[in-house]
XYZ file of C-alpha atoms in Angstrom:
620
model
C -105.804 91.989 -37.301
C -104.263 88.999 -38.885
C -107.882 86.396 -39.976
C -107.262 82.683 -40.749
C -109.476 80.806 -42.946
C -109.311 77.005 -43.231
C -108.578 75.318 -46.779
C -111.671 74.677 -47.358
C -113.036 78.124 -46.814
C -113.221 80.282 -49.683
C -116.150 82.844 -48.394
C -113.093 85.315 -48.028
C -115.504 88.684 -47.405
C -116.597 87.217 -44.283
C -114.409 86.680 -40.977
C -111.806 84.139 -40.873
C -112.306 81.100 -38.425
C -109.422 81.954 -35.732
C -107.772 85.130 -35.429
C -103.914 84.770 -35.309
C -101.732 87.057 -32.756
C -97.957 86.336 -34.229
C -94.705 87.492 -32.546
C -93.245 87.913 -36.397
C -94.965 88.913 -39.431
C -92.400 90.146 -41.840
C -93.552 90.876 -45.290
C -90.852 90.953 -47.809
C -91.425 92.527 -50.930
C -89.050 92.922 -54.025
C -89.638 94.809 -56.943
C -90.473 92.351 -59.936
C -89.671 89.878 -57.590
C -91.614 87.550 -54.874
C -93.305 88.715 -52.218
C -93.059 86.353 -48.831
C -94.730 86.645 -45.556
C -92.577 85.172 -42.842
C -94.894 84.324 -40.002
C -93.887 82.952 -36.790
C -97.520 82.308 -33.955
C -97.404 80.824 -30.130
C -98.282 77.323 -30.571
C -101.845 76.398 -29.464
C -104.014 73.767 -30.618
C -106.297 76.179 -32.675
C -103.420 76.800 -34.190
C -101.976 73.736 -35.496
C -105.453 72.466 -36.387
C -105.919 75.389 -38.641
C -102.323 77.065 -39.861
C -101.686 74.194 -42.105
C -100.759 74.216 -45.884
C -102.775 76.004 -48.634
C -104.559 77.630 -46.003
C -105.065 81.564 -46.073
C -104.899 84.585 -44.179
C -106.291 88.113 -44.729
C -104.913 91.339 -43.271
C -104.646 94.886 -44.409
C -101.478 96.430 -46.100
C -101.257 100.673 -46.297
C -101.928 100.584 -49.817
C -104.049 97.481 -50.557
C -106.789 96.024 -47.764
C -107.851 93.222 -46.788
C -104.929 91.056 -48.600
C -105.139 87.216 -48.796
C -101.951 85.239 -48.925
C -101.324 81.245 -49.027
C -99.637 79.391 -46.855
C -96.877 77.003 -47.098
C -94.496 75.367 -44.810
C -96.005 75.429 -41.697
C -93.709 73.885 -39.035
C -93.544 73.314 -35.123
C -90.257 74.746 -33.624
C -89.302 73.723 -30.016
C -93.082 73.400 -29.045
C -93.323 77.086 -28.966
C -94.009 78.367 -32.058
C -95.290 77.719 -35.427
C -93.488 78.918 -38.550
C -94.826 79.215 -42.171
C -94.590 81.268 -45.056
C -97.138 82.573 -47.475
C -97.411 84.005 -50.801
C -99.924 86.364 -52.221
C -102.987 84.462 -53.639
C -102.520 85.592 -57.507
C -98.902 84.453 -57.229
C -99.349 81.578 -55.577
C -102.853 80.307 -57.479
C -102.170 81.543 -60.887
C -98.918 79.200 -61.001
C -101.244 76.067 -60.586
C -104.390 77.106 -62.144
C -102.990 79.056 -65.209
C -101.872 77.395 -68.116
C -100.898 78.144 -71.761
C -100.717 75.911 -74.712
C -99.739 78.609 -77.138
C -100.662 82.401 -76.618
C -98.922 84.862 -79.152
C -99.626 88.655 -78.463
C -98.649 90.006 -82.277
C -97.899 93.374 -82.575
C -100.200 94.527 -78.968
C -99.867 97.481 -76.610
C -98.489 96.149 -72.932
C -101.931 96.479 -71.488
C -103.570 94.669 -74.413
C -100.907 92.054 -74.209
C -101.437 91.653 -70.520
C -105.319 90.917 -71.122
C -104.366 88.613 -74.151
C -101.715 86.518 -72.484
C -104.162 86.492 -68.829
C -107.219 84.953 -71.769
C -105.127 82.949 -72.939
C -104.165 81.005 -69.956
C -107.472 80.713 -68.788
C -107.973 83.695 -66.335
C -110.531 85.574 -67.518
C -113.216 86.193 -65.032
C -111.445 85.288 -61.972
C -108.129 87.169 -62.268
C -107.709 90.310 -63.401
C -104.704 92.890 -64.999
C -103.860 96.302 -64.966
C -101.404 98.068 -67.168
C -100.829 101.529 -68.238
C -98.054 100.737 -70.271
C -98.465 101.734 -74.604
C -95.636 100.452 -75.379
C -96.089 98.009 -78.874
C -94.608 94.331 -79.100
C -95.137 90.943 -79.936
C -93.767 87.404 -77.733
C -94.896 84.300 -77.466
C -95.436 81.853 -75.172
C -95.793 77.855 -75.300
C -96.561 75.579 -72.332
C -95.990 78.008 -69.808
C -97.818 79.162 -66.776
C -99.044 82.977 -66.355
C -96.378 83.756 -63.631
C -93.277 82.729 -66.427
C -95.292 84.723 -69.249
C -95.302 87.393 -66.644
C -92.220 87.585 -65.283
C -88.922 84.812 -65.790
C -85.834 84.990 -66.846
C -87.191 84.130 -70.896
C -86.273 86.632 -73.358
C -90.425 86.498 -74.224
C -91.610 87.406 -70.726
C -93.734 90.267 -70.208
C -91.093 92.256 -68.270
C -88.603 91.388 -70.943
C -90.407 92.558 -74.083
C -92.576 95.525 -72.765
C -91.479 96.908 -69.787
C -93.099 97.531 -66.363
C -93.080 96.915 -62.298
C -95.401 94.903 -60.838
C -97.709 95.036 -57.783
C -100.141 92.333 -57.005
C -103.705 93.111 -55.087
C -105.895 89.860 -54.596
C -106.161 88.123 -57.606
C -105.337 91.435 -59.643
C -102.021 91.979 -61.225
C -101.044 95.745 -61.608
C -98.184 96.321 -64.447
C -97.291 99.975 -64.813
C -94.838 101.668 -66.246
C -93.706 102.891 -62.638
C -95.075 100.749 -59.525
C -94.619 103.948 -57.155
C -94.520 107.578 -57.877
C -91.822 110.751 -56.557
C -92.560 111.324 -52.629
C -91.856 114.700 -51.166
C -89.769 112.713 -48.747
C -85.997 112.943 -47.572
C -84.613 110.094 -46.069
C -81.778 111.650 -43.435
C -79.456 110.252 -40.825
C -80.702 112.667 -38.086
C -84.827 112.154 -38.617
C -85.738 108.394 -39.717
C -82.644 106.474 -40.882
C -81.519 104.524 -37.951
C -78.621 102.288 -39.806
C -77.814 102.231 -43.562
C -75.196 100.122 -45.741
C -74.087 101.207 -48.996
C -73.191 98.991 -51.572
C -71.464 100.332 -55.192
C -71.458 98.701 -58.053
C -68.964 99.965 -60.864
C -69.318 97.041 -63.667
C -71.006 98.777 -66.004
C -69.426 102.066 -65.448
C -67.300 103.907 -68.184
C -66.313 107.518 -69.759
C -65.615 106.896 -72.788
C -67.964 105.551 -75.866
C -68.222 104.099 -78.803
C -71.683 104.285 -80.165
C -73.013 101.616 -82.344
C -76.101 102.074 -84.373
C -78.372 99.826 -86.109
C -76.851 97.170 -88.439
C -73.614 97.660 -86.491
C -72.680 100.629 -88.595
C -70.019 102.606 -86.941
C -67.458 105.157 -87.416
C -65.822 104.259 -84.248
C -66.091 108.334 -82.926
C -65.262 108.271 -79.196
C -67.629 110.417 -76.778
C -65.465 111.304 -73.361
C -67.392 112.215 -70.157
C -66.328 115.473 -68.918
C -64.903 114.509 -66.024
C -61.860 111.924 -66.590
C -60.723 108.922 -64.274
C -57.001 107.725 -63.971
C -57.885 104.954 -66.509
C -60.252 105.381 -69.751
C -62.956 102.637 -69.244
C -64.346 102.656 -72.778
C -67.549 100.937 -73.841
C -69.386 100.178 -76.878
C -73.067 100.915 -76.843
C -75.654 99.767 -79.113
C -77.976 102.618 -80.014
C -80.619 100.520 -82.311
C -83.218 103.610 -82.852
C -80.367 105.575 -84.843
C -80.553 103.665 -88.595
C -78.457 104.396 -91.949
C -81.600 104.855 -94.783
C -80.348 101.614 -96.364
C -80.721 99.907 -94.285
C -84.478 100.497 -93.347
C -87.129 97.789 -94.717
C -90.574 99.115 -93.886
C -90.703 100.103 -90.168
C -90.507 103.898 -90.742
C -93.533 104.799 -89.400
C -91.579 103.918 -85.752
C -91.760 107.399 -84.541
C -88.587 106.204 -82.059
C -86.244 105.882 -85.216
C -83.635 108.368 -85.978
C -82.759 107.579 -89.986
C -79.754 109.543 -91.227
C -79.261 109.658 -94.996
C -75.456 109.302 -94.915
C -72.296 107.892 -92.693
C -71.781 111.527 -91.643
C -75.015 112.180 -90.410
C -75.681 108.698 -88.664
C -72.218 109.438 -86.991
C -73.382 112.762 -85.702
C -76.250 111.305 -84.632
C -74.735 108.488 -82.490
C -72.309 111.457 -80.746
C -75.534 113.195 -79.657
C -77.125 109.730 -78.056
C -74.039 109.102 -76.427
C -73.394 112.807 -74.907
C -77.091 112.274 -73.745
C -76.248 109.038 -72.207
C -74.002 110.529 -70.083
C -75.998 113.543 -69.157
C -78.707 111.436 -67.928
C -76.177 109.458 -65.249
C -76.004 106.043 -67.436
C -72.798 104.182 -66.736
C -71.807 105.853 -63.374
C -71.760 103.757 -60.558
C -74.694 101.955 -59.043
C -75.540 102.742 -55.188
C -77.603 99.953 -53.418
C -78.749 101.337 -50.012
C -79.962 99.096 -47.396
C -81.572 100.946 -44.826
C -82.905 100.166 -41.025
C -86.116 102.527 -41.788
C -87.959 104.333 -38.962
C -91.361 104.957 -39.865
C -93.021 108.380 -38.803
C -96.419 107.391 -39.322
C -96.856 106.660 -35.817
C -94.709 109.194 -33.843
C -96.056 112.079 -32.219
C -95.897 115.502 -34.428
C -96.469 113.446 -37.379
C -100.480 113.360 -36.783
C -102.016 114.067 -40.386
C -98.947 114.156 -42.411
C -99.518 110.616 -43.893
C -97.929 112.339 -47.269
C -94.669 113.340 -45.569
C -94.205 109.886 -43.770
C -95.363 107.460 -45.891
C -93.497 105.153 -48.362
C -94.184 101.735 -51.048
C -92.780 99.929 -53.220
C -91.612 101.530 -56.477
C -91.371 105.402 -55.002
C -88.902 107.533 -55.704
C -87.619 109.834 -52.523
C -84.338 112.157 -51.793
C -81.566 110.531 -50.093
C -79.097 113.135 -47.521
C -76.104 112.702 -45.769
C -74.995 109.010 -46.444
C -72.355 109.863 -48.591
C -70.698 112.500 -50.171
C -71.191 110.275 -53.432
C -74.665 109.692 -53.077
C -77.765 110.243 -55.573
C -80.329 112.051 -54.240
C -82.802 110.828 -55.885
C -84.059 107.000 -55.125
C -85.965 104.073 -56.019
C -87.572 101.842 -52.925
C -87.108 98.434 -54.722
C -87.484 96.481 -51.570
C -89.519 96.771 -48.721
C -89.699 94.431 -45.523
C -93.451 96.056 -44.178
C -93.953 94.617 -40.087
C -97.304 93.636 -39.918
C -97.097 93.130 -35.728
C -96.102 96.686 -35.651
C -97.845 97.969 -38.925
C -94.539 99.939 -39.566
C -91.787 99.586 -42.230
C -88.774 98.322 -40.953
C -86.372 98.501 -43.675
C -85.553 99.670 -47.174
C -83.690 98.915 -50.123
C -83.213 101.741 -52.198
C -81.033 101.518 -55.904
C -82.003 100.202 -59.165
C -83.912 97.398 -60.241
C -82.307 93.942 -60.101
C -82.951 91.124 -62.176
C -84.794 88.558 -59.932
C -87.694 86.684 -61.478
C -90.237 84.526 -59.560
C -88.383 81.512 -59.519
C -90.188 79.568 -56.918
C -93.414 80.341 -59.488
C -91.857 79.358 -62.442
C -92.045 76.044 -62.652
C -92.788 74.732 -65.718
C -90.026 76.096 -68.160
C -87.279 73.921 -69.273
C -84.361 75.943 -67.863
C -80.881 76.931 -68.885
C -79.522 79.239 -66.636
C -75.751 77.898 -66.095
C -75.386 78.242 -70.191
C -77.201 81.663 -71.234
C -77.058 85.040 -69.577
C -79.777 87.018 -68.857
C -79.878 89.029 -72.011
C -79.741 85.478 -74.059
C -76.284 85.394 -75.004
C -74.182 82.411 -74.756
C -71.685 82.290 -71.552
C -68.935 80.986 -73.379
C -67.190 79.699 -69.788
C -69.879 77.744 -69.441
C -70.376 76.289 -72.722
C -66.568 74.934 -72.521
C -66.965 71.399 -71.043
C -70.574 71.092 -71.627
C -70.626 70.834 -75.777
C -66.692 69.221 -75.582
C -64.433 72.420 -76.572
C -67.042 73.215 -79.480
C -65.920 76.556 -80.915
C -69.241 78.754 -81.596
C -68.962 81.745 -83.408
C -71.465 83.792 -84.535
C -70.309 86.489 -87.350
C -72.374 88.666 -88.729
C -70.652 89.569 -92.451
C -72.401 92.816 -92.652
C -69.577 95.089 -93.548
C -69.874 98.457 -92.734
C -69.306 100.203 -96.312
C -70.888 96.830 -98.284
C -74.357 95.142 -97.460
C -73.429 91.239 -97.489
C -77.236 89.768 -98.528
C -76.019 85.847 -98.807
C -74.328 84.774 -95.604
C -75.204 86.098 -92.275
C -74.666 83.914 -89.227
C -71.950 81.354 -88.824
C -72.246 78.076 -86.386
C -68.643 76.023 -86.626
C -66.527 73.942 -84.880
C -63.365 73.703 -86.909
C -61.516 71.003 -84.301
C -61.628 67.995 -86.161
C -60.845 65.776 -83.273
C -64.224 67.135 -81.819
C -67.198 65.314 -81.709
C -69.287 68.074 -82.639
C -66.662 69.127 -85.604
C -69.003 70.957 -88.714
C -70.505 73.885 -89.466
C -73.958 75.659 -89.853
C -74.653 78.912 -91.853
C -78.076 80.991 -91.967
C -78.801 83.786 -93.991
C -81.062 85.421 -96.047
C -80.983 83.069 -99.066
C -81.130 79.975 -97.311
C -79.547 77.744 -94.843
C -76.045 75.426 -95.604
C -74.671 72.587 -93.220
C -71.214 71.333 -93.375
C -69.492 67.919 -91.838
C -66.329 68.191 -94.323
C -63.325 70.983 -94.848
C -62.462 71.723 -98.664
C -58.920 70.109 -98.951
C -57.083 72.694 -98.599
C -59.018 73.715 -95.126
C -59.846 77.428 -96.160
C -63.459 76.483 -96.305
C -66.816 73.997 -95.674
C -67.757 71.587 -98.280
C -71.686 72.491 -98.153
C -73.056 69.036 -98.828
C -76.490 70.133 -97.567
C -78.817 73.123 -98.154
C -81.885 74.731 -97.946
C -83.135 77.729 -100.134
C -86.578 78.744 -100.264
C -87.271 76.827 -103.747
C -85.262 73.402 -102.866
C -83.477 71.301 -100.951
C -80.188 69.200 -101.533
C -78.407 66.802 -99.336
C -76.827 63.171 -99.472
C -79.358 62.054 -97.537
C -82.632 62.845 -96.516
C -84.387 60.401 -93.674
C -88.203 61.137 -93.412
C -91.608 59.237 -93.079
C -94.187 60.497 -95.550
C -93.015 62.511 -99.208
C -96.495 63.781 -100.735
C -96.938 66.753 -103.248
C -99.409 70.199 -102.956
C -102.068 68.404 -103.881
C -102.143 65.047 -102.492
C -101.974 63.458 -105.968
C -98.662 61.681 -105.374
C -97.187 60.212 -101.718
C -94.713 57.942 -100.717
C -94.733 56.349 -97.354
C -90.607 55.447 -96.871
C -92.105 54.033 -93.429
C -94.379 51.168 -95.394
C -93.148 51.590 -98.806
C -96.524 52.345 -100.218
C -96.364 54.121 -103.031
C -99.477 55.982 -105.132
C -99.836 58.032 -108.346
C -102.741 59.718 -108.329
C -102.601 60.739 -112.063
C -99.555 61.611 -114.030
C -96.543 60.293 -116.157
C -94.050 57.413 -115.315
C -90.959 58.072 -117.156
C -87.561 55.996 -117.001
C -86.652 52.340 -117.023
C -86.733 49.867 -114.172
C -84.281 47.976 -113.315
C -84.233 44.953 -110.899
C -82.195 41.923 -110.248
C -85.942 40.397 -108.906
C -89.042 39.548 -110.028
C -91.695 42.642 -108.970
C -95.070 41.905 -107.909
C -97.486 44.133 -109.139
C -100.231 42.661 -107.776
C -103.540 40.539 -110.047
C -103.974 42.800 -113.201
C -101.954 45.168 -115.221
C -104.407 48.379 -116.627
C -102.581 49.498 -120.345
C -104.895 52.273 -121.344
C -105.198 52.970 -124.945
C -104.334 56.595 -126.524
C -107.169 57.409 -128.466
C -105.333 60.504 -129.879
C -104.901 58.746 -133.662
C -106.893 56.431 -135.692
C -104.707 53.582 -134.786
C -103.914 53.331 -130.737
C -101.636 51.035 -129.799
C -100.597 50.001 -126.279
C -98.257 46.765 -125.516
C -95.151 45.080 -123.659
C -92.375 45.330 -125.551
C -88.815 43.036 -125.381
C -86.672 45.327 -127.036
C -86.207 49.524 -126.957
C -87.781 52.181 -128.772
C -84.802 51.890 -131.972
C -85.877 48.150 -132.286
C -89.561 48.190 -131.262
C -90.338 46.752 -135.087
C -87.887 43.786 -134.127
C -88.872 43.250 -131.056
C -91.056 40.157 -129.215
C -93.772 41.568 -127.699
C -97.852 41.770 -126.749
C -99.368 44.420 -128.823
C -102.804 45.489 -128.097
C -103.941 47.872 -130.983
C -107.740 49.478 -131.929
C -108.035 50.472 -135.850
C -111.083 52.739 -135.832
C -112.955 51.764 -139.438
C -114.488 54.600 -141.529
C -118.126 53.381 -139.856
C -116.399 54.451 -136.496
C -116.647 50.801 -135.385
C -113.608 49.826 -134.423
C -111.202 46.646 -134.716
C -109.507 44.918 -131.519
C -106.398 43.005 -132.080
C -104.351 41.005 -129.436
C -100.865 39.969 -131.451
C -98.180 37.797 -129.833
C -95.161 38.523 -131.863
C -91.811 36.793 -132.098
C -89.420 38.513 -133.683
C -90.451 40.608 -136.719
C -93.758 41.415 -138.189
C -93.869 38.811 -141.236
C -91.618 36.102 -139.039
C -93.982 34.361 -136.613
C -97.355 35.945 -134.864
C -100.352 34.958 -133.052
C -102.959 37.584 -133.743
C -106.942 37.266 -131.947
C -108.808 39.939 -133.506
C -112.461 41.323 -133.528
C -113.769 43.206 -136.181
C -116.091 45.482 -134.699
C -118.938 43.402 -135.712
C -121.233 41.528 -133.039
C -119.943 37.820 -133.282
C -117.152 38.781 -135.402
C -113.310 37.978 -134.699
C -110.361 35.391 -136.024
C -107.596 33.539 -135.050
C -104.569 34.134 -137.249
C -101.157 32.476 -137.765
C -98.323 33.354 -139.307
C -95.341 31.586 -139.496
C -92.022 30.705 -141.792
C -91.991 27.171 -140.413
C -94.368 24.107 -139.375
C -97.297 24.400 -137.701
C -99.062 21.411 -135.541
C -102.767 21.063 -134.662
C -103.764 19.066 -132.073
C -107.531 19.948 -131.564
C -110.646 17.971 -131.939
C -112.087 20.395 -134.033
C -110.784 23.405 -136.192
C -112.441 24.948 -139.066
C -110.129 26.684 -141.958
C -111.119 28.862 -144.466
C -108.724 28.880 -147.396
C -108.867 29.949 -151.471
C -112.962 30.272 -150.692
C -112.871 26.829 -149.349
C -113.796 25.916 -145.855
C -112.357 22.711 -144.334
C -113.659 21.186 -141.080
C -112.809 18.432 -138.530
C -109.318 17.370 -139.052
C -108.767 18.074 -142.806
C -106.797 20.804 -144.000
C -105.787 20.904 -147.125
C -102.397 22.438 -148.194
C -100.449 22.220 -144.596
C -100.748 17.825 -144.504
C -98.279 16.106 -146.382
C -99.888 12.421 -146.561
C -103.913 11.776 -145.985
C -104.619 7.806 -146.038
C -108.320 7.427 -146.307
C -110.396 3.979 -146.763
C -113.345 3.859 -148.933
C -113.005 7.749 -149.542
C -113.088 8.325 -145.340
C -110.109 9.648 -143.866
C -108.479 7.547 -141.206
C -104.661 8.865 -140.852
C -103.118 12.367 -141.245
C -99.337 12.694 -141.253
């Protein structure tokens, strides 16, 4: 019984408010893949009211009851019939609902990861995971919904970096190592196979290899397959578990590692991976069989022999008399289950292919037309889209020398390109090129990166600060501020520069004399030079004396000196000079020889005093 329940009604453990009676109700399900229902119901007003979008129905699958799926794309078709298609609720629901900012499983077991990626996009309590799967790794995951951290074509999905085929029940996501287990079932011709097509795939198949180890160390040894073809399809195959000791930095405790102490033994090793390759069937041919399934279940003689009869996703069953080629032994990775009929009306037996949810992934910036599957470039389909560049990526890690400078190369060495330069990473630091050495056998690094410093011609940024926040510049504003610290260097400036309503000169009381000024002149000349001199003389009764000199020229030549003496209401005015001096001042009082002259009268500087009756009326 197939129960409807209206958008709006979520009170799922109860009965549905119309019972649907379709003519089609194919569920399609595909291993790591989506699972679609394909309905198809006699048109009646109930109907339309009620099978409309986003709302769900609930019916009973052989292995998981009382399943509630979504429903999209419902559709009238010649007055008859309406069509729609739904999706299980977790898929559907979790691609809307749950979101990550930035969840980073370090170093986690798949089920632990599972829970951790789940909390982190927000589905704890209403969603749940299941996982058997120990396997340790680490991903990351930003902006992404659960469905793409699950299971999409990124290098950092679930699938990708631990493993694992997954089922879906409800709002509970089941990752296992294996989705299905080994049936005591034959699949044969004469009992319940009514039609079959087989399908071989030979792309990856080869007898001959050439084992690669970690680091790319390799002797180049060839391991044959026993049995030889007309032509020797020979393979290199990376075996990263087998390591040379030198080149292992910490990760021994990987109980997966094979580390040989010499070439020899690494070499003997990778000849005993690759003889085990082939005994295990890798690189033979790959058999896809799509079969029209007849499901026993039901038939007469079959009564209580649910074991013998039944099938699911993920199970692995004996396969007889398709081929004289065949493998026997199978894996259902699709399954087209009729709910109408409550039989299974076909199979797809072979090995897993590589189909994510894309309908469900949705929020991922994609690049699919550029990188392959495994994250490798697609160098077809780079030509045209980045203008002829020429990207190569070589790794100079020799096989008798470790190379601990330069690891990966980026270039384009067409000049006429727009993208012409080059890029190199390694362990030491990071160089970029936009120039050829003259002679063209190399880059001119003009910029680079190491983990102490940084040089380049140019550097375009906002805000420069240091550690500790003492110094920043703002290249944005041009504010500029010194916390504490030296200035060091001389300015020069075809302009005036503003400094703003006071200049601070702080004193350096290290000495009995500190002296702090402006000087016209450099340090060989300072003597010589014109300046403002501010100097403190500390007297033996620790008071001090304050002088303010205006000097121009030298010492003895011509000065203007305001001084305190350290003494309440002390201080002078003092001029020296090798020329004329003018007063203009309505009163000035000079000491001189122990005399003191006042008002206008000073004695020794005038040359003509004209006085009447012994009062002075003209100076000159």
């Amino acid at each position: 019984m197939i129960q409807l329940y209206k958008p709006g009604n979520t009170r799922y453990e109860c009965n549905g408010d119309i019972t649907l009676h379709p003519v089609k109700a194919d569920l399609q399900m595909t291993l790591n893949a989506e699972w679609v229902l394909d309905l198809e119901v006699p048109q009646t007003q109930e109907v339309l009211e009620n099978l409309v979008h986003d709302s769900v129905i609930k019916f009973d699958l052989p292995r998981f009851k009382d399943q509630l799926y979504v429903v999209t794309n419902p559709r009238r078709t010649n007055f008859e019939t309406v069509t729609a298609q739904a999706y299980p609720i977790a898929l559907w629901d979790a691609r809307n609902e749950l979101v990550c900012l930035d969840c980073r499983p370090m170093n986690q077991t798949g089920s632990a990861a599972l829970q951790y990626i789940l909390d982190g996009c927000g589905g704890h309590g209403k969603y749940s995971v299941q996982s058997d799967i120990t396997k340790v790794s680490t991903a990351y995951y930003v902006r992404k919904n659960f469905i793409e951290c699950l299971a999409s074509d990124d290098a950092q999905s679930f699938v990708n970096r631990w493993g694992g085929e997954i089922l879906f029940d409800n709002r509970t996501f089941i990752v296992n190592e294996q989705a299905g287990v080994t049936r005591d079932i034959t699949l044969s011709a004469s009992r319940n196979i009514a039609g079959f097509t087989v399908t071989e795939d030979d792309s990856e198949y080869c007898d001959v290899i050439i084992p690669v180890a970690f680091n790319g160390r390799t002797k180049g040894t060839r391991v044959l397959r026993d049995e030889r073809s007309r032509v020797n399809h020979v393979r290199f195959v990376d075996y990263q578990n087998i390591r040379l000791k030198e080149d292992m930095s910490g990760e021994t405790d990987d109980e997966s590692l094979v580390i040989c102490d010499t070439m020899e033994a690494l070499d003997n090793a990778l000849q005993v991976a690759a003889q085990e390759s082939f005994e295990a069937g890798e690189f033979l041919p790959k058999y896809t069989y799509d079969i029209d399934y007849i499901d026993l279940r039901h038939y007469g003689g079959y009564e209580g022999m649910e074991e013998l009869t039944y099938l699911w996703l993920g199970d692995r069953v004996m396969v007889e008399n398709l081929d004289s080629r065949i493998q026997t032994n199978q894996k259902v990775i699709k399954l087209t289950y009729n709910l109408v009929t409550d039989e299974i009306d076909n199979l797809v037996l072979g090995t897993n292919e590589r189909n994510f949810f894309t309908q469900m992934s949705s929020t991922a910036q994609k690049v699919d037309a550029v990188v392959s599957n495994e994250g490798t470039v697609i160098a077809q389909k780079v030509s045209g889209i980045l203008d002829a560049m020429d990207v190569q990526l070589k790794a100079q890690k020799s096989v008798a020398v470790k190379q601990d400078v330069r690891a990966v190369l980026h270039e384009d060495t067409d000049p006429k390109s727009p993208t012409f330069g080059a890029i190199c990473l390694g362990t030491k630091g990071l160089e970029i090129a936009g120039h050829r050495t003259p002679d063209g056998t190399d880059w001119e690094w003009g910029t680079a990166i190491t983990a102490k410093s940084i040089v380049a011609d140019y550097m375009i940024t906002g805000l420069l600060s240091g550690k500790g926040g003492n110094f920043w510049f703002n290249l944005d504003t041009g504010a500029f501020e010194l916390g504490s610290g030296l200035f060091k260097g001389d300015i020069d400036t075809s302009s005036d520069i503003n400094i703003g309503r006071s200049l601070y000169l702080d004193y350096d009381y290290t000495s009995q004399t500190a002296v702090s000024g402006i000087y016209l002149g450099n340090e060989q000349t300072r003597d010589q030079a014109s300046r403002i001199e501010l100097k403190t003389f500390f007297l033996e009764n620790k008071q001090n004396c304050k002088w303010l000199t205006l000097i121009a020229g030298g010492e003895n030549e011509c000065s203007l000196r305001v001084s305190h003496l350290g003494i309440p209401g002390s201080g002078y005015l003092r001029l020296k000079t090798d020329g004329r001096v003018n007063f203009d001042c309505s009163d000035i009082t000079v000491t001189k020889d122990g005399k003191t002259y006042t008002g206008v009268t000073y004695e020794g500087i005038v040359s003509k005093v004209k006085t009447v009756n012994g009062i002075v009326t003209g100076v000159s």
